[in-house]
PDB file of N, CA and C in Angstrom:
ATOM      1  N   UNK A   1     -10.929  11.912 -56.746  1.00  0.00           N
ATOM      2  CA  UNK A   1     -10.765  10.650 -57.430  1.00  0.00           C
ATOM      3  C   UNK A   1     -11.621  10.657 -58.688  1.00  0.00           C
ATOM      4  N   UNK A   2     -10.702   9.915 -60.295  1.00  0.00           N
ATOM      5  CA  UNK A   2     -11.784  10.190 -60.788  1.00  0.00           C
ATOM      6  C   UNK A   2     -11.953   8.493 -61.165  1.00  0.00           C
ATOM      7  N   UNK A   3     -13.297   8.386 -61.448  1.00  0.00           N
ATOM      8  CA  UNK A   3     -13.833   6.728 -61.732  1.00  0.00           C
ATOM      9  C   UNK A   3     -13.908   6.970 -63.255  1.00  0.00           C
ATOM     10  N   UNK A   4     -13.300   6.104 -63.770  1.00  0.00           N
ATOM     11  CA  UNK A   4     -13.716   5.672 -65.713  1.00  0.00           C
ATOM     12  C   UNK A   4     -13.862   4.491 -65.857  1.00  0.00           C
ATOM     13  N   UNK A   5     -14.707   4.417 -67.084  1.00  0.00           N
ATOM     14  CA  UNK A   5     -15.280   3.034 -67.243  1.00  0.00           C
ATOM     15  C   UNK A   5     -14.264   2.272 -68.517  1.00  0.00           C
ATOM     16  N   UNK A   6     -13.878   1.113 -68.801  1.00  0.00           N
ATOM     17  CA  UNK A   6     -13.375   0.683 -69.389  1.00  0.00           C
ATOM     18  C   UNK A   6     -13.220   1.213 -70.825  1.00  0.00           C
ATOM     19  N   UNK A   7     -14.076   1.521 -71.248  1.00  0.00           N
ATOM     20  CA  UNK A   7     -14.599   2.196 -72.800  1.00  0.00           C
ATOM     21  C   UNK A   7     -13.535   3.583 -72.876  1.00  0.00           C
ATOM     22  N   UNK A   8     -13.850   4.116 -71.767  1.00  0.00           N
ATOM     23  CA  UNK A   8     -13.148   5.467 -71.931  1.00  0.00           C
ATOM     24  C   UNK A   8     -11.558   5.252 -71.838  1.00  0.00           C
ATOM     25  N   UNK A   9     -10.945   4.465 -70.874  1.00  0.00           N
ATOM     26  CA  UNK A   9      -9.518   4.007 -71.260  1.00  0.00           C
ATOM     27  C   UNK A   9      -8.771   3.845 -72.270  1.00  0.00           C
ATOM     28  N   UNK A  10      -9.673   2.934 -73.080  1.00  0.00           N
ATOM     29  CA  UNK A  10      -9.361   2.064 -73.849  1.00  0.00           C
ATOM     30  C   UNK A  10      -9.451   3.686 -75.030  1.00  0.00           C
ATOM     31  N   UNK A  11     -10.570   4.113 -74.937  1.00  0.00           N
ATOM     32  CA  UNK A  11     -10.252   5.276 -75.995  1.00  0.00           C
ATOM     33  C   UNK A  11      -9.135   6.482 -75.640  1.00  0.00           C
ATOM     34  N   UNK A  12      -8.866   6.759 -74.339  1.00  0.00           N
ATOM     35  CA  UNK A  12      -8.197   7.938 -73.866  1.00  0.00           C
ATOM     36  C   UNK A  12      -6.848   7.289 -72.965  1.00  0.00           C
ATOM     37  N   UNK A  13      -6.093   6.288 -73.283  1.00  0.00           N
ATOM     38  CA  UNK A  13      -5.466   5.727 -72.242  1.00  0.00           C
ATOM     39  C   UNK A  13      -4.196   6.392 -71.908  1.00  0.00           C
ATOM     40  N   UNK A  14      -3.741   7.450 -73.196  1.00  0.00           N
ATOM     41  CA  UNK A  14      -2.607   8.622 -72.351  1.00  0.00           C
ATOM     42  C   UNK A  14      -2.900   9.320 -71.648  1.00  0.00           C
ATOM     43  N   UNK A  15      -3.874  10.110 -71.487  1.00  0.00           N
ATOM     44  CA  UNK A  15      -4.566  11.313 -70.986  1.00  0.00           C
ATOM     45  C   UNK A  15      -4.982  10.843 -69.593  1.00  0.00           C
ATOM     46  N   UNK A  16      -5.621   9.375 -69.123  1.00  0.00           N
ATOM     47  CA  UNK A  16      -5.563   8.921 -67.780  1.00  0.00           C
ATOM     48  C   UNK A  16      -4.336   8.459 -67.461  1.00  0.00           C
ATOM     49  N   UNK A  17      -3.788   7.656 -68.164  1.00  0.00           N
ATOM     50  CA  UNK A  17      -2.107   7.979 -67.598  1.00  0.00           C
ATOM     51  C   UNK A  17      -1.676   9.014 -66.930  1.00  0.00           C
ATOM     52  N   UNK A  18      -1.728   9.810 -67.968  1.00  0.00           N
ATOM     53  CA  UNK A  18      -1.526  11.324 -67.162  1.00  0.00           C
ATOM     54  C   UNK A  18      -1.949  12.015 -65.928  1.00  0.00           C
ATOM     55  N   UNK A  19      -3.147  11.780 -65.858  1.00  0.00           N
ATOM     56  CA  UNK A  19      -4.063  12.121 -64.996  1.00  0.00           C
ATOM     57  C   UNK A  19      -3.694  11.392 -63.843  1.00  0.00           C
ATOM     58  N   UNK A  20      -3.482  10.238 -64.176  1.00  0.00           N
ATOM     59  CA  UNK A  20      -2.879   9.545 -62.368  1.00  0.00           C
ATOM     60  C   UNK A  20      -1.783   9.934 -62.089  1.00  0.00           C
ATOM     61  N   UNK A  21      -1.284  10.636 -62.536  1.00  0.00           N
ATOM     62  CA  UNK A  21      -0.240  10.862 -62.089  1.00  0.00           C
ATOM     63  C   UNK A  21      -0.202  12.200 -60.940  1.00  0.00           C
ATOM     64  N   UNK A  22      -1.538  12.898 -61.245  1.00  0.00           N
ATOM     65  CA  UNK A  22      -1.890  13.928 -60.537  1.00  0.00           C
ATOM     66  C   UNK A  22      -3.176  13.950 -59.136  1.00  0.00           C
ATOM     67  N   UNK A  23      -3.740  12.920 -60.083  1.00  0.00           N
ATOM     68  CA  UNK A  23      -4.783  12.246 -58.907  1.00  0.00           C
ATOM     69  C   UNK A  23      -5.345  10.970 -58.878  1.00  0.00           C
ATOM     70  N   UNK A  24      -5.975  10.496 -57.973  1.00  0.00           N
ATOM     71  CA  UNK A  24      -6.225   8.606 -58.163  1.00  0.00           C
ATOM     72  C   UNK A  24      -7.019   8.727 -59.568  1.00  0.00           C
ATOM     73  N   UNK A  25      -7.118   7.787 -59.937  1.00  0.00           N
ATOM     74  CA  UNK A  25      -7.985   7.342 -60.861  1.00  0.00           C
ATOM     75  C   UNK A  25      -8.044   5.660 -60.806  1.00  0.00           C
ATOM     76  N   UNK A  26      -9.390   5.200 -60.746  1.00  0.00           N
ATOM     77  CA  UNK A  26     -10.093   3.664 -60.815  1.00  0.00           C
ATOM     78  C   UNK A  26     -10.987   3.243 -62.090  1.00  0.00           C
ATOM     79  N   UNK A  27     -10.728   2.642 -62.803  1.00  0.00           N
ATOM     80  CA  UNK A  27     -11.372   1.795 -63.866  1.00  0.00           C
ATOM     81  C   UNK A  27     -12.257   0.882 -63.465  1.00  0.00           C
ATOM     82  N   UNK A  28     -13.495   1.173 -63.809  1.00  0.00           N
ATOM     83  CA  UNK A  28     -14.774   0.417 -63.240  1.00  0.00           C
ATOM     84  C   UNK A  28     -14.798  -0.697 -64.154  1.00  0.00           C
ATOM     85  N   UNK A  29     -15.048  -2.098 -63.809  1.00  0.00           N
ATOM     86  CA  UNK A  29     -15.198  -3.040 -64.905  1.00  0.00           C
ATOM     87  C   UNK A  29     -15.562  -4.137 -64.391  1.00  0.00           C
ATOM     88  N   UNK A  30     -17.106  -4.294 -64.452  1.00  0.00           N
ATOM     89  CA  UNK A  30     -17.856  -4.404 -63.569  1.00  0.00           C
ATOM     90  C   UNK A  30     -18.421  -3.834 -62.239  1.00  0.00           C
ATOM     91  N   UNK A  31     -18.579  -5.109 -61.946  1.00  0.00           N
ATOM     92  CA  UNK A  31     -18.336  -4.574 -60.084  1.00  0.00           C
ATOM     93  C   UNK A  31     -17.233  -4.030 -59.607  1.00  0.00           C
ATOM     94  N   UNK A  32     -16.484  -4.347 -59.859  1.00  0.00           N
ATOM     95  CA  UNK A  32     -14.655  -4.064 -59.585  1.00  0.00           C
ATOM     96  C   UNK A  32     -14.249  -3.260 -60.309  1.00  0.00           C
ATOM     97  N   UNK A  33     -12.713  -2.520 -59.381  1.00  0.00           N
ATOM     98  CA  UNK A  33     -12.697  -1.387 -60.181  1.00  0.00           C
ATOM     99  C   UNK A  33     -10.735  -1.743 -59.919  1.00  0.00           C
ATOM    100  N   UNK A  34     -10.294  -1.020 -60.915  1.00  0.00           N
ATOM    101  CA  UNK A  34      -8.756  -1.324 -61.238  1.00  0.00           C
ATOM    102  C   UNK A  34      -8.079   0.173 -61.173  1.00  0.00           C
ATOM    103  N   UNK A  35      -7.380   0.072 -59.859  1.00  0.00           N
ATOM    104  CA  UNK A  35      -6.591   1.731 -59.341  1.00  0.00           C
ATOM    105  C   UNK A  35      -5.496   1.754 -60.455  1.00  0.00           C
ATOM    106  N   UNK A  36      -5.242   3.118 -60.918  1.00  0.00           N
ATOM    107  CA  UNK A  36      -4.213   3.166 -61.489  1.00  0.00           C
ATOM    108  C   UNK A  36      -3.094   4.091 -60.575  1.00  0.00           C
ATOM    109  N   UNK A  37      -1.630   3.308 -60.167  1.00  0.00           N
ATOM    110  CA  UNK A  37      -0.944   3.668 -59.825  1.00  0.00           C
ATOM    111  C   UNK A  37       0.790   3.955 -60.078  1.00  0.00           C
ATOM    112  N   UNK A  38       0.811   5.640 -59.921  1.00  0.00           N
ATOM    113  CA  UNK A  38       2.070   5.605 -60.970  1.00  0.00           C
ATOM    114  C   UNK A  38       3.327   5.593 -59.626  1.00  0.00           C
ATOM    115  N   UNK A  39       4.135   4.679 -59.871  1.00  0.00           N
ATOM    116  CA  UNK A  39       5.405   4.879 -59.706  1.00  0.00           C
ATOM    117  C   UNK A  39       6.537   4.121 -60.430  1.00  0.00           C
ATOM    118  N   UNK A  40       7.801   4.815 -59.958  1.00  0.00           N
ATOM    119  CA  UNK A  40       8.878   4.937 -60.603  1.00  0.00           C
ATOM    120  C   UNK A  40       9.994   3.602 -60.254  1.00  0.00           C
ATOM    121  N   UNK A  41       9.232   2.451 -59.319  1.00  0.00           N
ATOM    122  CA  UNK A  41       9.860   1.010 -59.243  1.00  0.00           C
ATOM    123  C   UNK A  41       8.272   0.147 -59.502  1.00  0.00           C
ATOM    124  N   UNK A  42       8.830  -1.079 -60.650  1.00  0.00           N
ATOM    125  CA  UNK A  42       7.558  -1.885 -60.469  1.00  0.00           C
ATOM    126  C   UNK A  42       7.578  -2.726 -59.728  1.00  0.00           C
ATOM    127  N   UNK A  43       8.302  -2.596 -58.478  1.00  0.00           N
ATOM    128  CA  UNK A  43       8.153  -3.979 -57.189  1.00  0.00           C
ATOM    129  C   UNK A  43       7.881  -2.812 -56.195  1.00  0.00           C
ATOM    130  N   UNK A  44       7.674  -1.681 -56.107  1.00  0.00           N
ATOM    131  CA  UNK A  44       6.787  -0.847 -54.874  1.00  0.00           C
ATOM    132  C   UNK A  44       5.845  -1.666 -54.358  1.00  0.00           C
ATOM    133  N   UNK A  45       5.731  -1.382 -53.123  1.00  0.00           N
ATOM    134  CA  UNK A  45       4.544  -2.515 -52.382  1.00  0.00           C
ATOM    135  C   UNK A  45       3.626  -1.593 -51.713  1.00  0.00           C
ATOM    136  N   UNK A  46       2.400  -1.234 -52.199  1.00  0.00           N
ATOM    137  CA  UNK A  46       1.029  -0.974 -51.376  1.00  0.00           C
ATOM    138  C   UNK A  46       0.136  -1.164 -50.379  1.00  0.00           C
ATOM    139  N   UNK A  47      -0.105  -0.547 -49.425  1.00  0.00           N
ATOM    140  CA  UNK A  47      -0.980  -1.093 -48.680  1.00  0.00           C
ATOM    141  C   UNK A  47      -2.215   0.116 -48.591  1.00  0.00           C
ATOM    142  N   UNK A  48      -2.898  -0.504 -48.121  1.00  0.00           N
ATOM    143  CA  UNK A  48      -4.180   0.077 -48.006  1.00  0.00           C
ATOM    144  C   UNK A  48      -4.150   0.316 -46.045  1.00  0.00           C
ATOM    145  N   UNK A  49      -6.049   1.578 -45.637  1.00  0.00           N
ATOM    146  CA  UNK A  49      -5.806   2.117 -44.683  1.00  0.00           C
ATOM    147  C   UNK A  49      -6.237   0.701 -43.930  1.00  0.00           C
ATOM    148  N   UNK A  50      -7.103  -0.334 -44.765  1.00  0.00           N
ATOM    149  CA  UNK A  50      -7.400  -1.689 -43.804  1.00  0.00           C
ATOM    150  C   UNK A  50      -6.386  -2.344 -43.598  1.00  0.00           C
ATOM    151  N   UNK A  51      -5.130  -2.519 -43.788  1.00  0.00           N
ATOM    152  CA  UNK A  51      -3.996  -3.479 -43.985  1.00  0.00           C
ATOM    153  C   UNK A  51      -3.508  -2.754 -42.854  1.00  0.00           C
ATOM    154  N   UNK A  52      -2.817  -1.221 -42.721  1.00  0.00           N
ATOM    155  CA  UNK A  52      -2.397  -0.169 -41.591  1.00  0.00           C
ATOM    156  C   UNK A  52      -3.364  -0.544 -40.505  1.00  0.00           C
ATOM    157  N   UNK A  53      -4.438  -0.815 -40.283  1.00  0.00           N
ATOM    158  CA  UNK A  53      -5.258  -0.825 -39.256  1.00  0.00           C
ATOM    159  C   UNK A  53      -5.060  -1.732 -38.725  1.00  0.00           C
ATOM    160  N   UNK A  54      -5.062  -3.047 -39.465  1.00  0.00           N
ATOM    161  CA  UNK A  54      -5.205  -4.287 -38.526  1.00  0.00           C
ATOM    162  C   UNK A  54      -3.437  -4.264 -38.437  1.00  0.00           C
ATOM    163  N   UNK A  55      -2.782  -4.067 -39.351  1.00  0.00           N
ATOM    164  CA  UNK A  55      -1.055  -3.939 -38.355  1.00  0.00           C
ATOM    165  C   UNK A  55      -1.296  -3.144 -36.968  1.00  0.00           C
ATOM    166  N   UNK A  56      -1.671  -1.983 -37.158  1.00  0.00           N
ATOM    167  CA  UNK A  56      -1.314  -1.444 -36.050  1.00  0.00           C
ATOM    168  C   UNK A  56      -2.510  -1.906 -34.710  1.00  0.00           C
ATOM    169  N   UNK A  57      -3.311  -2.996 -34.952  1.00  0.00           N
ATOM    170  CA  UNK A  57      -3.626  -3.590 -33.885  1.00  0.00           C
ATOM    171  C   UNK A  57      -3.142  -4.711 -33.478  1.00  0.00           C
ATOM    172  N   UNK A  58      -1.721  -5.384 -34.071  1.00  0.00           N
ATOM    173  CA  UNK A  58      -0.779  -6.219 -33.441  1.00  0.00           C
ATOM    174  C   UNK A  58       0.034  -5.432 -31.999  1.00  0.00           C
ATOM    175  N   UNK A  59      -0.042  -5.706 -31.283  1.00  0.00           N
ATOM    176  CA  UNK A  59       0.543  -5.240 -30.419  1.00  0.00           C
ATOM    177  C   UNK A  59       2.104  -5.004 -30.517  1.00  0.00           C
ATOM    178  N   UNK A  60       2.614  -3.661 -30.484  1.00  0.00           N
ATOM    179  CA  UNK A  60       4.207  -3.324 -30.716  1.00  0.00           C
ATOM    180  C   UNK A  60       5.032  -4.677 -30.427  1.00  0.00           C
ATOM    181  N   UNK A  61       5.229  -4.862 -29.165  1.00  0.00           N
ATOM    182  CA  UNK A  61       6.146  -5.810 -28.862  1.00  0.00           C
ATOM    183  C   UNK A  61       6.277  -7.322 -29.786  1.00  0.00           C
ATOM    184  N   UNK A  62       4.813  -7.669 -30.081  1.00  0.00           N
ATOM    185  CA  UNK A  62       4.636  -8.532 -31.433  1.00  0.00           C
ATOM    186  C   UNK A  62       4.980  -8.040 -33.273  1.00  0.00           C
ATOM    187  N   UNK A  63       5.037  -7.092 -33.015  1.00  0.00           N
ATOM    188  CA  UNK A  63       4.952  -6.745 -34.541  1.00  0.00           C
ATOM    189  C   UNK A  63       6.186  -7.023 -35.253  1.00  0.00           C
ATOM    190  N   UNK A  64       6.070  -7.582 -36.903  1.00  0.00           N
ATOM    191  CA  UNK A  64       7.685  -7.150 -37.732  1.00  0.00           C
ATOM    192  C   UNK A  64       6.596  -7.005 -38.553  1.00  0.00           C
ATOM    193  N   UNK A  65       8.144  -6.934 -39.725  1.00  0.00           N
ATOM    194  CA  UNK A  65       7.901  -6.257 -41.048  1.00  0.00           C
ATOM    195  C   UNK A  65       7.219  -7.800 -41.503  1.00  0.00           C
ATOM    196  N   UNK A  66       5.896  -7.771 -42.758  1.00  0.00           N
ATOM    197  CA  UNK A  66       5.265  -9.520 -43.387  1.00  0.00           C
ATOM    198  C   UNK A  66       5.885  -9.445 -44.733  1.00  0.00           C
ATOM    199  N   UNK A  67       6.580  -8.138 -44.803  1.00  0.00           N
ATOM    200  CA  UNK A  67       6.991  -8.450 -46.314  1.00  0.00           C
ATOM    201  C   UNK A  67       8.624  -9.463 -46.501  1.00  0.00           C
ATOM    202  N   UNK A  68       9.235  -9.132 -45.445  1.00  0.00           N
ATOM    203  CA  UNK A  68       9.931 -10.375 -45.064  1.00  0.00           C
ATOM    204  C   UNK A  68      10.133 -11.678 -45.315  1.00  0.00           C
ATOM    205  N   UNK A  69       8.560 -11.602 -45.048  1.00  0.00           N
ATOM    206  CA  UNK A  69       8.613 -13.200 -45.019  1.00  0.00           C
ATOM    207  C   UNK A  69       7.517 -13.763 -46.436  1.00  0.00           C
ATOM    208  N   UNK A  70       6.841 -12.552 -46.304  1.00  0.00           N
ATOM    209  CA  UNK A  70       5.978 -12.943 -47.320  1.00  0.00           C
ATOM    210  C   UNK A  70       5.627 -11.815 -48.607  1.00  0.00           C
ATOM    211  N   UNK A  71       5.868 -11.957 -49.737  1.00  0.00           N
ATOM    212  CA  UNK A  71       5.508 -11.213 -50.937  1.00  0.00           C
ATOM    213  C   UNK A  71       4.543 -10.376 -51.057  1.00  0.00           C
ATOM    214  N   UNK A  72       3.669 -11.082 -50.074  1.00  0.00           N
ATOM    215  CA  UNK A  72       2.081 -10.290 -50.318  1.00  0.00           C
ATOM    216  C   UNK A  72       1.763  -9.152 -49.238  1.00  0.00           C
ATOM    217  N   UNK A  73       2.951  -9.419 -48.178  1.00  0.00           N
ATOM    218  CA  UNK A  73       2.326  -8.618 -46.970  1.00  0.00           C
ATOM    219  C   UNK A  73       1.629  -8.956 -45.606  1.00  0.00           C
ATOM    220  N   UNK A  74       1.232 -10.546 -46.528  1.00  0.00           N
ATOM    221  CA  UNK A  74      -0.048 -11.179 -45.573  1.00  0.00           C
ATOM    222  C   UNK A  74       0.533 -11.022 -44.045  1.00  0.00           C
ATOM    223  N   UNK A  75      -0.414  -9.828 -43.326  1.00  0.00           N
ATOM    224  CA  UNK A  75      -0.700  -9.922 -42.287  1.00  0.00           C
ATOM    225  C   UNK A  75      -0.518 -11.082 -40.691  1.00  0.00           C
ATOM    226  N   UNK A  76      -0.777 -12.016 -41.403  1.00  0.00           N
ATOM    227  CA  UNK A  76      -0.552 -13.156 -40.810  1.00  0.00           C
ATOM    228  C   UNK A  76       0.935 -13.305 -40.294  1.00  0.00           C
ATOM    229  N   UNK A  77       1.761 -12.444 -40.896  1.00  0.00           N
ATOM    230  CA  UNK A  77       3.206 -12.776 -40.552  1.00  0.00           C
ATOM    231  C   UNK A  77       3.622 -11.846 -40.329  1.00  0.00           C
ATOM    232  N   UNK A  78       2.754 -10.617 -40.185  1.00  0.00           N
ATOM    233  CA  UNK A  78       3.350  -9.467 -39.351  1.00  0.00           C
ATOM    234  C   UNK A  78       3.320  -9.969 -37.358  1.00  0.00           C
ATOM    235  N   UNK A  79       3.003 -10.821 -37.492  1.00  0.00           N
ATOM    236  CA  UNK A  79       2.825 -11.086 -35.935  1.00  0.00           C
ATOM    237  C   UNK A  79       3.567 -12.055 -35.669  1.00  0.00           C
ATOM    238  N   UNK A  80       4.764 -11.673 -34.955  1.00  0.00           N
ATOM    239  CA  UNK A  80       5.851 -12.654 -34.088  1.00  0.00           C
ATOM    240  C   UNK A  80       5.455 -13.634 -33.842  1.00  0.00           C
ATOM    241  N   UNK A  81       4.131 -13.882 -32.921  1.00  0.00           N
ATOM    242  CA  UNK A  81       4.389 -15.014 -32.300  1.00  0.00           C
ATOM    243  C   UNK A  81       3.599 -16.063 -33.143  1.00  0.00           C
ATOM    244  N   UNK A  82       2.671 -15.803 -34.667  1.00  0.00           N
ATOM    245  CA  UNK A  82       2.252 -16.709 -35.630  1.00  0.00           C
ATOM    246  C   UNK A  82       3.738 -17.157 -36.294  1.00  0.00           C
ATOM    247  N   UNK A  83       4.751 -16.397 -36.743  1.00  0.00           N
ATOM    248  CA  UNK A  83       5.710 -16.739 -37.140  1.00  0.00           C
ATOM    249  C   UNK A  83       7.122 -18.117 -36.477  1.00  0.00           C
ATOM    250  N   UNK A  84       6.417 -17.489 -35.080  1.00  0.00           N
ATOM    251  CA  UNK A  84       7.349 -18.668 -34.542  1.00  0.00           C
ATOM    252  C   UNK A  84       6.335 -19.932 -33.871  1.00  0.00           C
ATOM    253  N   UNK A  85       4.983 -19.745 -33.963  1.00  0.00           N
ATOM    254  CA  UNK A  85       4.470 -21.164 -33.607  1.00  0.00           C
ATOM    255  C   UNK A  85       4.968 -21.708 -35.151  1.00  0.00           C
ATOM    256  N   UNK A  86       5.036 -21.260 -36.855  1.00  0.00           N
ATOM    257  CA  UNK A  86       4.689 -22.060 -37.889  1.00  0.00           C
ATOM    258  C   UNK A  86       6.422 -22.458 -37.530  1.00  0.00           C
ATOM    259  N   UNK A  87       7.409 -21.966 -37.462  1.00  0.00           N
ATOM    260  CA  UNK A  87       8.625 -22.215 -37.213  1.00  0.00           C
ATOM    261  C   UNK A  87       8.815 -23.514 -36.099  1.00  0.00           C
ATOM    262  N   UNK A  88       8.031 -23.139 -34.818  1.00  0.00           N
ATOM    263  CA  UNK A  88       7.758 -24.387 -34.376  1.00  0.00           C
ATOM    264  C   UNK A  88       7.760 -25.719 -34.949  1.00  0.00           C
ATOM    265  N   UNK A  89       6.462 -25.954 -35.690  1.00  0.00           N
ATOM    266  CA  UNK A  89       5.822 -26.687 -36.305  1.00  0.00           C
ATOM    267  C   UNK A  89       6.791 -26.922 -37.288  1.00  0.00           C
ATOM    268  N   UNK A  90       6.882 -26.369 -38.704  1.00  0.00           N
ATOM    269  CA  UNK A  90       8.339 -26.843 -39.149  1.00  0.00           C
ATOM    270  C   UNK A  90       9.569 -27.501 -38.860  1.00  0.00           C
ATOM    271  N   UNK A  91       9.490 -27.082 -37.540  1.00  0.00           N
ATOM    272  CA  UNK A  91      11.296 -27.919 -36.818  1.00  0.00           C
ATOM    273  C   UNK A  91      10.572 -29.419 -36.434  1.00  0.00           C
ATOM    274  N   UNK A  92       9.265 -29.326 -35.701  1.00  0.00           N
ATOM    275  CA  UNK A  92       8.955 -30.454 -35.567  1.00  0.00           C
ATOM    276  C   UNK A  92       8.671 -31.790 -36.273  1.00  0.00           C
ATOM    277  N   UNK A  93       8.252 -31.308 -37.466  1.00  0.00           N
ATOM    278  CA  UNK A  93       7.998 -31.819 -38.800  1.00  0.00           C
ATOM    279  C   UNK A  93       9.224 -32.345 -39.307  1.00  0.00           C
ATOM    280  N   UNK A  94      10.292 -31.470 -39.203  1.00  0.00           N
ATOM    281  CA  UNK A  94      11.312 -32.038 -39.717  1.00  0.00           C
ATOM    282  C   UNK A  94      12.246 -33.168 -39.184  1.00  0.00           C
ATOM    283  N   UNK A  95      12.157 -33.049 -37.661  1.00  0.00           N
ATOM    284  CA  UNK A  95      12.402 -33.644 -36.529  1.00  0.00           C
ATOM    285  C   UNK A  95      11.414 -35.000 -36.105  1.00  0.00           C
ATOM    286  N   UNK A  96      10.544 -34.948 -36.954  1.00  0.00           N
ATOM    287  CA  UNK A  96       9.361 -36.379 -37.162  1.00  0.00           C
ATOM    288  C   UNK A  96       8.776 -36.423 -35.515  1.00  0.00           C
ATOM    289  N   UNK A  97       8.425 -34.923 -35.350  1.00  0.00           N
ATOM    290  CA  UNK A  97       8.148 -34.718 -33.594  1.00  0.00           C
ATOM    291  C   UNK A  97       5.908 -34.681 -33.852  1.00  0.00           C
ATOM    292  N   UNK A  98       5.584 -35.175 -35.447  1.00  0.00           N
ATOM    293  CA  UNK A  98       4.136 -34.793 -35.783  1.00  0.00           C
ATOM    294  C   UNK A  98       3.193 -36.227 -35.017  1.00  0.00           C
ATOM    295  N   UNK A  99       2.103 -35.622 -35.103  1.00  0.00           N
ATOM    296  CA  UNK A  99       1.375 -36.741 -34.576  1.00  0.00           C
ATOM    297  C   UNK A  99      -0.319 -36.628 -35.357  1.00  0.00           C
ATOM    298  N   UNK A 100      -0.631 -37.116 -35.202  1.00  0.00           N
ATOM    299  CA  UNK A 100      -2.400 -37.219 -35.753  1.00  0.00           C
ATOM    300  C   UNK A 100      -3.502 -36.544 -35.030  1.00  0.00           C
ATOM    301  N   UNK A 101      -4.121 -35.988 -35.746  1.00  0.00           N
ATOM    302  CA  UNK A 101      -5.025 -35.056 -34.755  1.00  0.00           C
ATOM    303  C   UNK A 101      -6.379 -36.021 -34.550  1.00  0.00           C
ATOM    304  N   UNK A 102      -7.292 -36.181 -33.389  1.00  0.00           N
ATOM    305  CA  UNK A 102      -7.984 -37.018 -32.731  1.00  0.00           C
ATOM    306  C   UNK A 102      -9.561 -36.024 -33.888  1.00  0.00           C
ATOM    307  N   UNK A 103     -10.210 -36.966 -34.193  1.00  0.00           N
ATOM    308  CA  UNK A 103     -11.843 -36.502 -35.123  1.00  0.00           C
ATOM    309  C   UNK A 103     -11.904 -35.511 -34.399  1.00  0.00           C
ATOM    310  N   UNK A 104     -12.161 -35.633 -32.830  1.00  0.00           N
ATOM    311  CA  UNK A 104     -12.378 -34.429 -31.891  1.00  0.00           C
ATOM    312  C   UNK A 104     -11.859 -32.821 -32.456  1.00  0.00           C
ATOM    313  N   UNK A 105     -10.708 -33.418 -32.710  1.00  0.00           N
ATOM    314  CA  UNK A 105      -9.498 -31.731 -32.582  1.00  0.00           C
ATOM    315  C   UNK A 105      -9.555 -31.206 -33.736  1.00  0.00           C
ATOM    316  N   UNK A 106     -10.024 -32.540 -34.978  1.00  0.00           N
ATOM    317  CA  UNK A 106     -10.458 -31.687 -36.631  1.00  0.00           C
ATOM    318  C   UNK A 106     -11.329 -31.665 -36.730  1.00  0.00           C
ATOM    319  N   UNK A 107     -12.512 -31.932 -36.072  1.00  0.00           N
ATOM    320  CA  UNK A 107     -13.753 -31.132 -36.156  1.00  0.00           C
ATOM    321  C   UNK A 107     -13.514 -29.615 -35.715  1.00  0.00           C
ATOM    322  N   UNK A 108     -13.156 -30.119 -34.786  1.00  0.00           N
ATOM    323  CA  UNK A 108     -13.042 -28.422 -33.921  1.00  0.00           C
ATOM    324  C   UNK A 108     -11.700 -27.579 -35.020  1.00  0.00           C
ATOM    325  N   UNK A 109     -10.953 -28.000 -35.716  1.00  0.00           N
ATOM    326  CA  UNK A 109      -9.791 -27.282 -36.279  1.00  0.00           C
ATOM    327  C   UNK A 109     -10.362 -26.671 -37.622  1.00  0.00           C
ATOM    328  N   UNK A 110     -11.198 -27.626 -37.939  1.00  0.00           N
ATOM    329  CA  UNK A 110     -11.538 -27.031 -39.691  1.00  0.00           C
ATOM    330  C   UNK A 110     -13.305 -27.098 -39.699  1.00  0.00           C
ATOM    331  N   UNK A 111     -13.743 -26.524 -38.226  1.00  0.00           N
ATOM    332  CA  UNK A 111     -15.150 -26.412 -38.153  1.00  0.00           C
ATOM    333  C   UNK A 111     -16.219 -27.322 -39.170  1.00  0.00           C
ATOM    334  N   UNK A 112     -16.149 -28.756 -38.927  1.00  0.00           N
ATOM    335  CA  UNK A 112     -16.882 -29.347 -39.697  1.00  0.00           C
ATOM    336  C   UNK A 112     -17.973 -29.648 -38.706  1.00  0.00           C
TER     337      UNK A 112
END
């Protein structure tokens, strides 16, 4: 991997072009650093080995695809059964099946 700092981009920005194309390269700028990644559709979707990890600790029988449902991937909707409690909740909502949550249940819901 190679790390460059903004300065050097900005002066050499074909030549790291290039270069990613052969190996990672990250732009440091600041604290944060900006991967450069080449491919040949600009709606390719990325994930990282933390994103693979916590999927593959949904349990099979729970698992789908989150890009489905969601643009980002978010995790949250790789898991069946989050998808069908919010589906739940939606039908109920729509169905005027909602009710008010007791101080008790939003203290405890949004840890105040």
């Amino acid at each position: 991997m190679k790390i460059i700092t903004t300065k050097e981009i900005k002066n050499e920005t074909k030549a790291f072009f290039e270069l990613a194309e052969k190996e990672r390269v990250a732009i440091k700028n600041g604290n944060k650093y900006v991967n450069l990644i080449v491919t040949n559709e600009p709606d390719t979707k990325f994930v990282d080995e933390e994103w693979i990890n916590e999927f593959m600790s949904i349990p099979m029988e729970y698992r789908c695809n989150p890009f489905d449902i969601s643009p980002s991937g978010d995790l949250f909707f790789a898991d069946k059964r989050n998808v069908e409690h919010l589906n739940a909740a939606v039908f109920q909502a729509r169905n005027g099946q909602t009710g008010k949550l007791s101080k008790t249940a939003q203290k405890q819901l949004f840890e105040l």
